[in-house]
């Protein structure tokens, strides 16, 4: 067990280091002079440009920048953002909460919905429920998120015809909310509805399809016939025997998705002006704000690595076969 | 499994929500009366007036900090602001400003000449403090405040732009305690200022709240405050206006603007823009040492070819088809919004493909067998046109230009690239034709300087070039206008410089796009547009638009979100889900029972 754990963690650490190296050089080969992009259109003197370049460390040779970067990274310092003149770590920390809230809520709902519908669809494979639920899910999955978000925004945010808009069209909270906890929580929940709805609509199909196909694979297995032969009711056969086995591939998927999903939130956050990591990425890309992009890249890639290791470990807990091998 | 997941999530959710009220700055956010809400689509980079340089940041600084002078809402002429009057010395090197008495900072301290002197000195001595407005003090030699009401600025060379000093002035008693300007966020509310509004709330990427300053020397604003609300998507901003969540939106696309026509309670504002949209032709770029750089096509060094290209472009079609009519055809360098300096070509090179073809024939660029013209050296006239891949108007212009130039026997290869690549390629002159554009200021000096020889990059890069034009005659005119203190004569020189620029045809000004805005006329009226005719509300040179806004009864009596109804709606949804779950469970039990 210790060896397994050590191997997995060691592999994770190596991956994290590679992420750091890649993160540094990737953003150095990107074309464009950030100082010039930053100041384009603003009256600046040559001296101002030189000062900016020096302050951003762009006047140093590449190897020196890299050593500085590695040293700072080990101390947990991700550098200073060009555009906000603030530490990157602080910026990311401030934005990660709203993103985790949005992505987490949406993923939780999508997982529950997807697993439930997927297992139902597989169990009644070929029936009307299967056909309609899969086709609706696949349609929503293939719809552009941006477009779907705008439709949701117009229908439920602005209102259609005589029906008034029920939800806010953007942001995470209203500035004029009473400072007490309950109105604040209600306010955030109120703002959370439309972006979550959009995100769930787009992503639940994936869980549905994986659950459906993996349950379909299990359905012909002998152990289910045994279970039925024991006289178990159909419902219990599905819930106690078939679904737990079919869950395994889905667990991996959930963990991998959790690592990646922040990136997937970019469009939703943009449509609903949700002040999260996705929006920060979008803004950083437009400048481009190298330290900020680099910091986001390291955090995102790092979370994928961590989630991978976690998925491996959870898989081991869930599936005895992995433990033995 | 799923139940455990749900519980875990609920715990996490509560944990995440708990710190929310702390990060949201409640201080001063709740206000009675009418708060004017403005939808922003560009980010606020910093609240520190020495660092923030984006348009919305400057807009906020203009509303909260005093400036020496300001620009009239009517016609952009210079007006007294904190400085009541001024006097240049006979040698035009020393300027004495008389500071308005009785102006107070929002913490009660008086605003004096010492504050202004402190601000400019800090910009001159602290590199970080010169980030945003360093160009203002570039030519300053010394700044002193002999007494509370006198500010004396000595410049290195005579400078006609001395009255365009609208950099924010900060309180010395606050900022002298700031050790490092580069890392100072200036977000301790309320921020001490002395403009018509005081900064009282900021939530990054969300909103900025300003409260009306009742002590403002010009008189308190009529609105209770301003709130700038961030939108990352202009469609969402438009929807928020329709719903009444914001009162003013800006930067609308022609389609969005048209869609708002005739909407109840909404008034459109079609303002003149301050940008020009330009097609630059590489006139044979060189760096400041006169060494040729870049990959420009040799034929473009020929002014006749450049003029012929200009004649082959139909600006009327571009404005009509690409801008949907929301713009004016380009001519002179400066946009017509700055009417004092604006110049229109007396003999414009109007669209005339036949004449353009004749001109190219006469200049010796004969057509080859493939229909493409050749230089006298036998090189085909195949040009690349570099454009912003992310901007649809660039792509559309590219397609039109390609077709028109094909008629002249010139091949055009469109090269859409990212904004950064485009900046890279223009700095290194790696283009034949490129789409460019700048926003002009009320004082034309800055954009005029872009076309001087001095703006070309040095041997190690740097510089801020636009067309790489380096023309002695233009440079002479530029320098003469900078040292000309007689306004009428300066205007004349600025126009002559534009005429020379037009003759050289290195930068073809295609259009000046309108600035499209809309506001809730049922809630507000009385916005002072700048300029008075066809002006804009948002991002003015000054605070006039917001300062003049007058709330209607509806805005005064309107209420915010009703949280009882929010609770009811959300409660209802939760109930509904609960009922459905209960039904499913009951039904499952029932079928299970019958099966057993």
XYZ file of C-alpha atoms in Angstrom, chain A residues 32-42 44 49 52-53 56 58 287, chain B residues 419-420 422-428 436 438 446 450 455 462-466 468:
38
model
C 3.757 39.766 -28.434
C 5.419 42.358 -26.283
C 3.216 42.675 -23.195
C 4.368 46.207 -22.434
C 3.436 47.383 -25.867
C 0.093 45.623 -25.766
C -0.629 47.064 -22.340
C 0.118 50.603 -23.361
C -1.303 50.501 -26.863
C -3.544 53.458 -27.374
C -2.383 55.242 -24.235
C 3.302 56.814 -22.994
C 7.963 51.814 -21.326
C 7.449 49.077 -17.032
C 9.763 46.591 -18.698
C 7.975 43.352 -14.953
C 11.289 41.624 -18.893
C -3.784 41.509 -22.518
C -3.682 41.167 -31.416
C -0.235 40.420 -30.039
C -0.264 42.196 -34.968
C 1.502 44.463 -32.480
C 4.692 42.498 -33.009
C 4.486 42.720 -36.755
C 3.737 46.430 -36.785
C 6.607 47.195 -34.405
C 9.015 45.232 -36.571
C -4.415 50.146 -37.234
C -5.911 55.118 -32.336
C -0.037 62.623 -28.800
C 3.037 58.889 -33.589
C 8.522 57.619 -32.868
C 11.076 50.192 -28.340
C 9.402 53.217 -29.826
C 5.759 53.601 -30.606
C 5.439 53.772 -34.388
C 2.274 53.844 -36.375
C 6.745 54.469 -40.008
